[in-house]
Coordinates of C-alpha atoms and ligand atoms in Angstrom, one line a residue:
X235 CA 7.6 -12.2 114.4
X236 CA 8.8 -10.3 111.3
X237 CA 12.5 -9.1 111.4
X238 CA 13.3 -5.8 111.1
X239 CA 14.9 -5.0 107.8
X240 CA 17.2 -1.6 108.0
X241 CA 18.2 -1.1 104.2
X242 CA 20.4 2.0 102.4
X243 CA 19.8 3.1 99.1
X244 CA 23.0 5.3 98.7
X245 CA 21.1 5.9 95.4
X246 CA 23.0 7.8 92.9
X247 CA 26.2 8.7 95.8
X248 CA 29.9 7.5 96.3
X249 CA 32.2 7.0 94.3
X250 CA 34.1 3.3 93.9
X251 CA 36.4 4.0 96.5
X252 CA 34.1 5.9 98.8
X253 CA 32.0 3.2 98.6
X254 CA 34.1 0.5 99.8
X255 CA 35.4 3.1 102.4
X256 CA 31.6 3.4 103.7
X257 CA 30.9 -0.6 103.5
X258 CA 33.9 -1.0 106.0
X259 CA 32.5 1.0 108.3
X260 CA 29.1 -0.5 108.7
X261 CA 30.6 -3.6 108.4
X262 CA 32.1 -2.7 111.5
X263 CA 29.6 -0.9 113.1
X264 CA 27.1 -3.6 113.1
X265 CA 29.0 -6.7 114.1
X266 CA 27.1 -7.3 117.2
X267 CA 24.1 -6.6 115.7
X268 CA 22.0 -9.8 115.5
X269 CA 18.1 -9.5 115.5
X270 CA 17.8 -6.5 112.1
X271 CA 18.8 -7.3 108.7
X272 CA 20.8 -5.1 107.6
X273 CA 21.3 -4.0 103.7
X274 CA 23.6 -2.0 101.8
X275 CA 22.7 -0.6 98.2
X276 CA 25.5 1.2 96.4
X277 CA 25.7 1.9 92.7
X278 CA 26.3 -0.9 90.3
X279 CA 29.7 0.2 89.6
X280 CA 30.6 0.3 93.2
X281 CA 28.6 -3.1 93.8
X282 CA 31.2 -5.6 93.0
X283 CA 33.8 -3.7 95.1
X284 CA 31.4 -3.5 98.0
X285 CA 30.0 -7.2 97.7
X286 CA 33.6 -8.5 99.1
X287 CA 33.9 -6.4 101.4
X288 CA 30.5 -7.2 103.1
X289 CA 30.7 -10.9 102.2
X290 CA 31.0 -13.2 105.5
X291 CA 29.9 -10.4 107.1
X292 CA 25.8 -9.9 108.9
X293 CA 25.7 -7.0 106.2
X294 CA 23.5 -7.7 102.7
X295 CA 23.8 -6.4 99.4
X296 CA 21.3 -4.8 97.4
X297 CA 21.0 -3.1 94.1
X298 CA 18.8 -0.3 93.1
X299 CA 17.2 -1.7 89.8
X300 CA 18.0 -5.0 87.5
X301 CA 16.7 -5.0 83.9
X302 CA 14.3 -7.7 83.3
X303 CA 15.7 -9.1 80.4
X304 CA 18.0 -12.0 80.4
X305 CA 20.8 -10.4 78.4
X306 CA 21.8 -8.8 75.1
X307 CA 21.2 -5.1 73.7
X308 CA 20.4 -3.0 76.3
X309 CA 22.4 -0.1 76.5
X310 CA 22.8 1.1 79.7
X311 CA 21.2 -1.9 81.7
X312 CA 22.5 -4.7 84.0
X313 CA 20.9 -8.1 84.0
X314 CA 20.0 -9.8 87.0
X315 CA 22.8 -12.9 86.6
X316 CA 25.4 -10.3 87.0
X317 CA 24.0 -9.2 90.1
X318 CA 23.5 -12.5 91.6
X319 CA 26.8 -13.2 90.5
X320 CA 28.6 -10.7 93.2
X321 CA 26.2 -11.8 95.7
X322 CA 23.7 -9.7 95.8
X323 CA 20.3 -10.6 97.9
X324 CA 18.5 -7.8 97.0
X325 CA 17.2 -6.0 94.6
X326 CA 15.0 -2.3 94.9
X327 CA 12.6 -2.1 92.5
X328 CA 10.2 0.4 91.6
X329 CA 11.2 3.3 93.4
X330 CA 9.9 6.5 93.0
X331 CA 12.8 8.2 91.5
X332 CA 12.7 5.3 89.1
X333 CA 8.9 6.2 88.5
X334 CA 9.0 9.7 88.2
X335 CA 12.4 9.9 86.1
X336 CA 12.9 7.1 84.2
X337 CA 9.5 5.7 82.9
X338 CA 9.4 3.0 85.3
X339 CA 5.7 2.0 85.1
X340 CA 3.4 -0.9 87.0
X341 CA 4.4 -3.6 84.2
X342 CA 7.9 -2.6 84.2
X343 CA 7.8 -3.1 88.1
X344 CA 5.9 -6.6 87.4
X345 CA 8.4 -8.0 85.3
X346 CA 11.4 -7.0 87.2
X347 CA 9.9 -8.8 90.2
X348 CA 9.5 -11.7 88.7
X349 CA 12.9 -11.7 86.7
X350 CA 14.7 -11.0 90.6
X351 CA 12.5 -13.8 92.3
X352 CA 13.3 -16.1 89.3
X353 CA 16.8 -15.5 90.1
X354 CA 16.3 -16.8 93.6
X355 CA 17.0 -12.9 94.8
X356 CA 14.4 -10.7 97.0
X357 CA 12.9 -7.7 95.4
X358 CA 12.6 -4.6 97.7
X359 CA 9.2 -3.0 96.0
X360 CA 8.8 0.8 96.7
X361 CA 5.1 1.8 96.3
X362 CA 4.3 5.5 97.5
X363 CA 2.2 8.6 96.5
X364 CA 2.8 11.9 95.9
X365 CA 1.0 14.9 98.1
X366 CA -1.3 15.6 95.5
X367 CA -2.8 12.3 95.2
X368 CA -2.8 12.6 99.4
X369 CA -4.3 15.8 99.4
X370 CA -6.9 14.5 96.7
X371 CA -7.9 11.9 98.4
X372 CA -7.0 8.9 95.9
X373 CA -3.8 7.9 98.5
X374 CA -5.5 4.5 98.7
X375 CA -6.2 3.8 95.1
X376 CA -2.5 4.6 94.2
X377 CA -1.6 2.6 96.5
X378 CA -3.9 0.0 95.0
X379 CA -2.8 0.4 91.9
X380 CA 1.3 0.1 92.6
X381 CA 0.3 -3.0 95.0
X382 CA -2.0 -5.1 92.3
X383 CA 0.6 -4.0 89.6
X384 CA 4.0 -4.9 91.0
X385 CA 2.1 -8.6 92.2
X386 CA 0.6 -9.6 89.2
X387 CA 0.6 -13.4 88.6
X388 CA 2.8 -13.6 91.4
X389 CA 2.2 -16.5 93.9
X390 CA 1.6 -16.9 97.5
X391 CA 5.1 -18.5 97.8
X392 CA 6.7 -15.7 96.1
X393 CA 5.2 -12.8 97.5
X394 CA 6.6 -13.8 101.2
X395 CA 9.8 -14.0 99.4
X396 CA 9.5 -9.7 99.2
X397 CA 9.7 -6.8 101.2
X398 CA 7.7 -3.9 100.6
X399 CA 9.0 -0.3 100.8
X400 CA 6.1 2.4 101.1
X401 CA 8.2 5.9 100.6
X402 CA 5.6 8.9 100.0
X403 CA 7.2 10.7 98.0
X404 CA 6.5 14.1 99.4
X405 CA 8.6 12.8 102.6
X406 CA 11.9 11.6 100.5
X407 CA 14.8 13.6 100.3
X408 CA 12.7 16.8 102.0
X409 CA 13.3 16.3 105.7
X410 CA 9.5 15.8 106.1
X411 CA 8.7 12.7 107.6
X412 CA 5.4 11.2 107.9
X413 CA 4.3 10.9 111.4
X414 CA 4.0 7.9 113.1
X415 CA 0.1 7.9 113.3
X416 CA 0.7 8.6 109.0
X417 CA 3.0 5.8 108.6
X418 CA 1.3 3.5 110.5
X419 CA -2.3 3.7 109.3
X420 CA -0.6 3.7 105.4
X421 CA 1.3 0.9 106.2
X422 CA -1.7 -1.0 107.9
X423 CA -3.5 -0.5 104.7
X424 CA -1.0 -1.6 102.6
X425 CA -1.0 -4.5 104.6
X426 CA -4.4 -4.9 103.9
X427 CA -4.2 -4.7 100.2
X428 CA -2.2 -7.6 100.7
X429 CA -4.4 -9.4 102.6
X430 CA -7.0 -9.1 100.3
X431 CA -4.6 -10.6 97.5
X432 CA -2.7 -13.4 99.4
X433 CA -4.8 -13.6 103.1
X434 CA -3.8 -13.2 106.4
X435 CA -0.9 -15.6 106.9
X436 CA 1.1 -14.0 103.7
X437 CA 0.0 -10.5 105.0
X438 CA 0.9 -10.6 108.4
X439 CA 4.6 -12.2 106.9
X440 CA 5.6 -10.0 104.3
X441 CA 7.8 -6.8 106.0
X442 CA 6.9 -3.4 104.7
X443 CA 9.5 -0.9 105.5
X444 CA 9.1 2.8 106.0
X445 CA 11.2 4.6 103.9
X446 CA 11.2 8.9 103.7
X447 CA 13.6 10.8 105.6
X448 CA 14.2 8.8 108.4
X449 CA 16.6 9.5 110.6
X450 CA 17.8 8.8 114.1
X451 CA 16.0 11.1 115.8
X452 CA 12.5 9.7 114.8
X453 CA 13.3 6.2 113.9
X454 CA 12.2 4.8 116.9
X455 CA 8.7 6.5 117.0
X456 CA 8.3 5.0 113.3
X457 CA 9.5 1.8 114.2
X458 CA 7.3 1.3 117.0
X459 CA 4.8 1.1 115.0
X460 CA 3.0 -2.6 114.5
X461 CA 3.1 -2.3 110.6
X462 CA 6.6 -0.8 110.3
X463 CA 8.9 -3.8 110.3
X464 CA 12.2 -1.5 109.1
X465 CA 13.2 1.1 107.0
X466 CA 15.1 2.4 103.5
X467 CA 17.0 5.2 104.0
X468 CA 18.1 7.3 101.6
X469 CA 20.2 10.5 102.8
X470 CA 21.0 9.2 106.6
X471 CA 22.0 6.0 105.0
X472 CA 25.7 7.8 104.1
X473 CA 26.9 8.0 107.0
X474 CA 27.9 5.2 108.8
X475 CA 27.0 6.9 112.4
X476 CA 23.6 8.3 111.3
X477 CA 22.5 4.5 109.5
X478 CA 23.9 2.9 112.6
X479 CA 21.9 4.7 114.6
X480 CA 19.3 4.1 112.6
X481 CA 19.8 -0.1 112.8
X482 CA 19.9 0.4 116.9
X483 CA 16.9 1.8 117.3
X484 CA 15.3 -1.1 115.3
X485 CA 17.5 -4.0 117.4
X486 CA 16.0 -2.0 120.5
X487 CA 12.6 -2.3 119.9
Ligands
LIG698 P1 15.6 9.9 102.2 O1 15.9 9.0 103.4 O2 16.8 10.6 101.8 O3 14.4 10.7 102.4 O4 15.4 8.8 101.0 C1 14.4 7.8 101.2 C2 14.5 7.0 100.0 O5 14.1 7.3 98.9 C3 15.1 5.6 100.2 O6 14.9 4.8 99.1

């Protein structure tokens, strides 16, 4: 059985303190919570901060990008020791924001994969397409693409060590979800991609999330589904009440 894996990306939101406010209050939230895995990703500045508070506790820390370099002049960057050094578990990679904004591209995907898992730390990898490449029919190929890309050289061993997001990006941030019948047949796909790389045992292992405004009121239908083994939220993910409700409906399933 895969375990459901509930994970906010409080992207670029919160300040230090708000963060740490937040953190406390899903800590709380979710202390009788025991069959989801539940993650937290706040910005690096507020990581830190938010890794002692959710330390000892059944919440995990993520961060929203590592730089796949080991150190030195990077401007800007943070390298993957300093995240493992606060504790983090996880670490988001790839996303679309990430893709569309900030010339994140299939090697740069590859490489920070491999720099996390090197690190003994699980990369979240967010694959997804845009309506266009829906509407024109090359959803599959994308998909493809983002799947054989972020994978590369990567072994059997290693790719049960990740979780896989798949966010369409036409349903992040917009309050249009995919249906359940969308989400699903994607997801079984992706699944199938993987599959094709790894075979059936590593396919049927490795959780793929559903991530692209959910919310409480249609997480359940989504994770219902057979391929949907959690979610990454983005907007209902700042609110402790709305991400809780969000965790319940995956320990109820
Ligand atoms: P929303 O839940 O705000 O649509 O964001 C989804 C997302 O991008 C999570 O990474």
């Amino acid at each position: 059985m895969r375990q459901y894996i509930i994970a906010g990306n409080w992207k670029m939101n919160k300040t230090v303190s708000e963060s740490v406010i937040l953190a406390k209050q899903i800590v709380d939230a979710v202390k009788d919570i025991k069959n989801t895995e539940v993650v937290i990703a706040p910005t690096f500045l507020a990581a830190a901060k938010v890794a002692d508070v959710v330390k000892g506790t059944n919440v995990k820390l993520a961060v929203q990008d590592v730089h796949w370099k080991d150190q030195g002049a990077f401007t800007g960057k943070v390298s993957i020791d300093m995240v493992k050094e606060i504790g983090a578990e996880y670490v988001i990679i790839g996303h679309s924001e990430q893709r569309q904004y900030f010339h994140e591209t299939e090697e740069s995907v590859n490489l920070k994969v491999k720099k996390t898992l090197s690190a003994g730390l699980k990369p979240i990898i967010c694959i997804g397409e845009t309506l266009e490449q829906r509407n024109g029919g090359i959803l599959e190929s994308v998909l493809t693409t983002q799947i054989e890309g972020a994978y590369k050289d990567l072994s059997a061993d290693e790719a049960l060590k990740t979780v896989i997001a798949y966010e369409p990006v036409w349903a992040i941030g917009t309050g249009v979800v995919a249906t359940d019948e969308q989400a699903q047949d994607t997801q079984a796909f992706v699944r199938s991609v993987m599959k094709n790389i790894y075979g059936e045992s590593v396919s049927e292992a490795v959780r793929i999330q559903y991530g692209g405004s959910m919310k409480p009121d249609n997480a359940k239908g989504l994770l219902a589904q057979k391929d949907i083994d959690g979610g990454l939220i983005g907007g209902a993910a700042l609110k402790s009440d709305s991400f809780f409700a969000i965790i319940a409906a995956a320990e109820a399933q």
